PDB file of C-alpha atoms in Angstrom:
ATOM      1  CA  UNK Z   1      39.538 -27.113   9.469  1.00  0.00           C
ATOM      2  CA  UNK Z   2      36.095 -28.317  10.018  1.00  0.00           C
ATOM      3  CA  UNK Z   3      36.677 -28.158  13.455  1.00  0.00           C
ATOM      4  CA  UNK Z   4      37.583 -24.466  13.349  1.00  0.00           C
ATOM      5  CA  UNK Z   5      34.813 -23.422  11.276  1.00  0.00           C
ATOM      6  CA  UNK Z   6      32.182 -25.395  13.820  1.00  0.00           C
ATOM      7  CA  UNK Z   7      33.910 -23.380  16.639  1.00  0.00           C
ATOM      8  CA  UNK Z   8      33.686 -20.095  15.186  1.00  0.00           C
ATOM      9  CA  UNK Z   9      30.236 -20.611  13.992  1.00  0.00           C
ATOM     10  CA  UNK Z  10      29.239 -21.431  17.265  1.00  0.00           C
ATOM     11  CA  UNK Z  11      30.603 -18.672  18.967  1.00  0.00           C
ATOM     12  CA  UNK Z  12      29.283 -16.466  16.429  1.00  0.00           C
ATOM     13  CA  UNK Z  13      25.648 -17.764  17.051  1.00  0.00           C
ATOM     14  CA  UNK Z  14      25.978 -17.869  21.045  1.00  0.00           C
ATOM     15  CA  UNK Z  15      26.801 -14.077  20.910  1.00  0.00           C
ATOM     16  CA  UNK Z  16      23.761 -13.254  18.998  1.00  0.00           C
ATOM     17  CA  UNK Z  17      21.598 -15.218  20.891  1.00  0.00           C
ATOM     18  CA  UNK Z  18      19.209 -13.646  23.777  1.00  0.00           C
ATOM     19  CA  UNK Z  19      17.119 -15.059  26.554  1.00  0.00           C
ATOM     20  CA  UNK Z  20      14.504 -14.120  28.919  1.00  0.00           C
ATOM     21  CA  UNK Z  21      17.213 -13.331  31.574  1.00  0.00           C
ATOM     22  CA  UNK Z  22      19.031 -10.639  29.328  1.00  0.00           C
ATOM     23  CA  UNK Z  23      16.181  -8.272  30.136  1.00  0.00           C
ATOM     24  CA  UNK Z  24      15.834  -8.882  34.413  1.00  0.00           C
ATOM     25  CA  UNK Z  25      15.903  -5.676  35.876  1.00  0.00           C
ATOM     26  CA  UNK Z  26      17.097  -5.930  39.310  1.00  0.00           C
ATOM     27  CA  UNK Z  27      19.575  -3.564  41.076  1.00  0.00           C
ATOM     28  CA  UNK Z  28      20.062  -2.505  44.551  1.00  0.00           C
ATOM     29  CA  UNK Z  29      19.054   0.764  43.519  1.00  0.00           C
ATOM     30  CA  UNK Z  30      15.955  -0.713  42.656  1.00  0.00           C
ATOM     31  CA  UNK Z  31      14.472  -3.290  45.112  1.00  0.00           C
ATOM     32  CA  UNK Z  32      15.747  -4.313  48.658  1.00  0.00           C
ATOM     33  CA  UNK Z  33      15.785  -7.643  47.845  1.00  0.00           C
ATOM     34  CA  UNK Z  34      15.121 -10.354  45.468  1.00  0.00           C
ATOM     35  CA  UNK Z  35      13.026 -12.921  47.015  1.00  0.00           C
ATOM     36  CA  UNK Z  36      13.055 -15.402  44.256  1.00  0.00           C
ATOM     37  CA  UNK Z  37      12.311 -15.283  40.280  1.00  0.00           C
ATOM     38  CA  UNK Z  38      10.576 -18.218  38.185  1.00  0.00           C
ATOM     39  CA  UNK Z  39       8.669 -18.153  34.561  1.00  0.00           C
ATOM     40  CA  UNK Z  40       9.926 -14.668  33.982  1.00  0.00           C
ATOM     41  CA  UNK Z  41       8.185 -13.117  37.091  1.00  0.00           C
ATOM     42  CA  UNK Z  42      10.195 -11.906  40.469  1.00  0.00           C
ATOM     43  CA  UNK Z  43       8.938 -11.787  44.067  1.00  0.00           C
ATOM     44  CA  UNK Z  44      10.702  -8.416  45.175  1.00  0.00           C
ATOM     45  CA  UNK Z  45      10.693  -6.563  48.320  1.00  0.00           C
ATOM     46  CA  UNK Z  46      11.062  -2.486  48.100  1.00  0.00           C
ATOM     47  CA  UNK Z  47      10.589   0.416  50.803  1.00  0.00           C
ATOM     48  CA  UNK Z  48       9.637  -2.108  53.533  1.00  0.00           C
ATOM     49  CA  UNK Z  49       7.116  -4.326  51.106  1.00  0.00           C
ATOM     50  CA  UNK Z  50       6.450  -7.109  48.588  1.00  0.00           C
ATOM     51  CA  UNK Z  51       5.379  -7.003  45.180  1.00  0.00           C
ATOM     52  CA  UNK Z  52       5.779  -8.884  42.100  1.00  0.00           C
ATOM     53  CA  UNK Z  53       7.581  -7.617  38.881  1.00  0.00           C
ATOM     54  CA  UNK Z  54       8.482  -9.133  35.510  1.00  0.00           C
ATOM     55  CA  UNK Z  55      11.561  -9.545  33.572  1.00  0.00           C
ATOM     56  CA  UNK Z  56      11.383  -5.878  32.255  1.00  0.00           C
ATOM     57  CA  UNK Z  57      10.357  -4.409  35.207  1.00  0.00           C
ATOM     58  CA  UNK Z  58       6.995  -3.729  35.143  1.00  0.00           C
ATOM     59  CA  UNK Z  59       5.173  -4.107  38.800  1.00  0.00           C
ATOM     60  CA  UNK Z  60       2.644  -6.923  38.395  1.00  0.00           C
ATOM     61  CA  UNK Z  61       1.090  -7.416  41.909  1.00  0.00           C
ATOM     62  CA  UNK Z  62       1.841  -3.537  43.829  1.00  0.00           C
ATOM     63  CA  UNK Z  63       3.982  -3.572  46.626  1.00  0.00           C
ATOM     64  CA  UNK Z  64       1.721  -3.608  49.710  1.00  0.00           C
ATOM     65  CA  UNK Z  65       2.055  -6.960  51.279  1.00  0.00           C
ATOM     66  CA  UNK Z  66       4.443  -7.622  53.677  1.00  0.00           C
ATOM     67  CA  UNK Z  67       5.636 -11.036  52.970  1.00  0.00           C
ATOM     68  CA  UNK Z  68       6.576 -13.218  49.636  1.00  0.00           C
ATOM     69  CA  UNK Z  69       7.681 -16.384  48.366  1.00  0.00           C
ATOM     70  CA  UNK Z  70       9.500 -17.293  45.553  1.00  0.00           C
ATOM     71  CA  UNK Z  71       7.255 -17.857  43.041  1.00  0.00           C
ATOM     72  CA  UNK Z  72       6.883 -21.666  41.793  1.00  0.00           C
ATOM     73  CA  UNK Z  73       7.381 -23.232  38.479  1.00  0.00           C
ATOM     74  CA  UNK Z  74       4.555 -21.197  37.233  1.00  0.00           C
ATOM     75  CA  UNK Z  75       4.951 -18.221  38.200  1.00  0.00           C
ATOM     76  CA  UNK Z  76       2.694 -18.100  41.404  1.00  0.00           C
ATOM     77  CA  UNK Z  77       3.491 -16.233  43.935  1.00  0.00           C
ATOM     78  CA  UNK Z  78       2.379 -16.407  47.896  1.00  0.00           C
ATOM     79  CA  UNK Z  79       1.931 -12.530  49.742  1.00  0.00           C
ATOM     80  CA  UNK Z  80       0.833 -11.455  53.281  1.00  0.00           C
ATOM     81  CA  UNK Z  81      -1.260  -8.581  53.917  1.00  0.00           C
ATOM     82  CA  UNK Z  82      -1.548  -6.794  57.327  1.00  0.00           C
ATOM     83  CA  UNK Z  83      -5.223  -5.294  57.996  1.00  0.00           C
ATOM     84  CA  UNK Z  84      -7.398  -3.935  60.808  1.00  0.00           C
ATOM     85  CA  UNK Z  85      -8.840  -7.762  60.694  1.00  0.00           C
ATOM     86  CA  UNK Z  86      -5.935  -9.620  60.824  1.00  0.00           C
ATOM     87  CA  UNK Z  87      -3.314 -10.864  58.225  1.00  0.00           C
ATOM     88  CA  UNK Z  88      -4.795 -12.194  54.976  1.00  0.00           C
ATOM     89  CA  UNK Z  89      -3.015 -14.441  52.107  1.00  0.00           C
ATOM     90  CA  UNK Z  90      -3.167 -14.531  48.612  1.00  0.00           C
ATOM     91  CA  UNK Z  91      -1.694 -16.894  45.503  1.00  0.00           C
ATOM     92  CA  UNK Z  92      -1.313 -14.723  42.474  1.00  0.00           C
ATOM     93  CA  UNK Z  93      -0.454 -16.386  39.088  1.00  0.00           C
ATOM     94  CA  UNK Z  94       2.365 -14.264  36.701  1.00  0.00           C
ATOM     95  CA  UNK Z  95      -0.185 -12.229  35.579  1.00  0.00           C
ATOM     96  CA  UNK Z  96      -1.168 -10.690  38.486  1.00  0.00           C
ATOM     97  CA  UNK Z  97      -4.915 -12.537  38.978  1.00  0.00           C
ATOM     98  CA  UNK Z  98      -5.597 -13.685  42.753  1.00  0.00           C
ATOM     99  CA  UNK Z  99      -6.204 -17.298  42.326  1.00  0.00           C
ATOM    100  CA  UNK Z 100      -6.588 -18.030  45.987  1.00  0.00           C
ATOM    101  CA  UNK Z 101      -6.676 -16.403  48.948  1.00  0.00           C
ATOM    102  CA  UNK Z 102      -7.499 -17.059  52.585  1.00  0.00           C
ATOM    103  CA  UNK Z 103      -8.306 -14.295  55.728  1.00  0.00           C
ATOM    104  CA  UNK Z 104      -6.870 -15.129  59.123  1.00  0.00           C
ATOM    105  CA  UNK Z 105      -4.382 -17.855  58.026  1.00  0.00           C
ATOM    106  CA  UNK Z 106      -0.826 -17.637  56.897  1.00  0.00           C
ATOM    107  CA  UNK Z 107       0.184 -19.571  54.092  1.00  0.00           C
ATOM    108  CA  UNK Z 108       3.064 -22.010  54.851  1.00  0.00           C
ATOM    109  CA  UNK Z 109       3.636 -23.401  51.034  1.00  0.00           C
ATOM    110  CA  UNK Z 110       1.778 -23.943  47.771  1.00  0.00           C
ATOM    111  CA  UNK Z 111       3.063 -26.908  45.842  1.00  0.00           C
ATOM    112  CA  UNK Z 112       1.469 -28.298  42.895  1.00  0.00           C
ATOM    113  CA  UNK Z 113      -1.896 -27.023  44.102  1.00  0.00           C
ATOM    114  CA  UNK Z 114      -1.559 -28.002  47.786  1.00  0.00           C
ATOM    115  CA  UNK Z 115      -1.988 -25.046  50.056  1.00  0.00           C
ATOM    116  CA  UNK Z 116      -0.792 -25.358  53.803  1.00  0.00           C
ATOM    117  CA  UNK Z 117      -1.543 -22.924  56.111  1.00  0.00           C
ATOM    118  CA  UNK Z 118      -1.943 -21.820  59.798  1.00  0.00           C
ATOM    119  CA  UNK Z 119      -3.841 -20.187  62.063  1.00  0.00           C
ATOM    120  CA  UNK Z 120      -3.800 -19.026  66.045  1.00  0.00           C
ATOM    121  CA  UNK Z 121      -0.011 -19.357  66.459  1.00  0.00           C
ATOM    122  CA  UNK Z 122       0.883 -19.180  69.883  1.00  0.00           C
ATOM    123  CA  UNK Z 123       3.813 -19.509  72.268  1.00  0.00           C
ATOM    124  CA  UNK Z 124       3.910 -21.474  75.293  1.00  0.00           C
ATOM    125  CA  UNK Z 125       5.674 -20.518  78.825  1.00  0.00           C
ATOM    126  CA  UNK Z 126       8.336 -23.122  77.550  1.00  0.00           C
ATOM    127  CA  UNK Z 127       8.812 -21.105  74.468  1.00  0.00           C
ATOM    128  CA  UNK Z 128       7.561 -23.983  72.189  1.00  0.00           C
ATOM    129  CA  UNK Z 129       5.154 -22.874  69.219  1.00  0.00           C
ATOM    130  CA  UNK Z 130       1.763 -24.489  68.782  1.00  0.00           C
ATOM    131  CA  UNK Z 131      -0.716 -23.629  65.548  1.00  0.00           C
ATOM    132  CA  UNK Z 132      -3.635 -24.920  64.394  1.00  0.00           C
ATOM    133  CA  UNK Z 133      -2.162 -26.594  60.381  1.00  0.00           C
ATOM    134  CA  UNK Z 134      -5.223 -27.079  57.182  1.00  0.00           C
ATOM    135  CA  UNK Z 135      -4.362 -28.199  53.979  1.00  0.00           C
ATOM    136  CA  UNK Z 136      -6.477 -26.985  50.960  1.00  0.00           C
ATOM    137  CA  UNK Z 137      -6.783 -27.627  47.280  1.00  0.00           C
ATOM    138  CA  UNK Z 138      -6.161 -24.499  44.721  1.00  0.00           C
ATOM    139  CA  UNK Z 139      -7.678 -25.222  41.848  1.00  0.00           C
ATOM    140  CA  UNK Z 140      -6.097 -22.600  39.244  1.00  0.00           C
ATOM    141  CA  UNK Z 141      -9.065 -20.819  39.064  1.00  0.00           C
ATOM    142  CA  UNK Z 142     -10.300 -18.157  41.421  1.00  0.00           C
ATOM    143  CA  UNK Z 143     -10.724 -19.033  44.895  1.00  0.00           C
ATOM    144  CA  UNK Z 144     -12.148 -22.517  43.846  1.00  0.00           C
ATOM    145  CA  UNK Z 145     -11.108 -24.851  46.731  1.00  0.00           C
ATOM    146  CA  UNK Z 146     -11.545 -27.766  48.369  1.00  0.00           C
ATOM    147  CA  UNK Z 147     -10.164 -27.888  52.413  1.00  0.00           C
ATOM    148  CA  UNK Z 148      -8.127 -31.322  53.134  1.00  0.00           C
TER     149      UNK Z 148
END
């Protein structure tokens, strides 16, 4: 009898309980794709571009870059931009601050406040792909860095 009692009670409390991903709003009617989600944020791709949205929907970084990551652990988030002087690259955290960023390089990953990138990619007559590869350290804190 205890048993039963423990089983319905548990049921009864798992229906009644919520989390964070009750509220995602994602459907193909709304974004392309879903790049990746982490610490209620979502990388998200829509009409052609990136952006970065939370759990409710609400657009936290606009969509005008033209390539995301998944954000990490902490909600951080890589983007692209194309401009007139080249592409530029920024780390936002989940709240939509620019905590690094970097013109003329492409960011290849962020981990744990590591930032790889490259520069001058190029293709040789053999096909094989050469770049130039710098490692810098993100701080947390607005384009505070030290290069590798």
């Amino acid at each position: 009898m205890k048993k039963i009692f423990f089983l319905v009670l548990l049921v009864f409390a798992f229906a009644f309980t919520t989390s964070a991903y009750d509220k995602v709003v994602f459907s193909k009617d709304s974004y392309d794709a879903v790049l990746g989600t982490s610490a209620d944020v979502a990388a998200v791709s829509k009409d052609g571009f990136c952006g970065v949205v939370d759990f409710e929907g609400n657009v936290i970084v606009p969509f005008e870059y033209v390539s995301a990551s998944a954000p990490d652990r902490n909600g951080n988030t890589v983007l692209h931009k194309e401009t007139s002087n080249g592409i530029e690259a920024f780390i936002f955290d989940k709240d939509g601050n620019v905590i690094f960023s970097l013109k003329g390089l492409q960011i290849t990953s962020y981990t744990e406040g590591v930032v790889s990138a490259i520069s001058n990619p190029s293709y040789n007559e053999d096909g094989v792909l050469s770049y130039t590869l710098s490692h810098y350290f993100c701080s947390g804190k607005k384009n505070k860095r030290i290069r590798l």
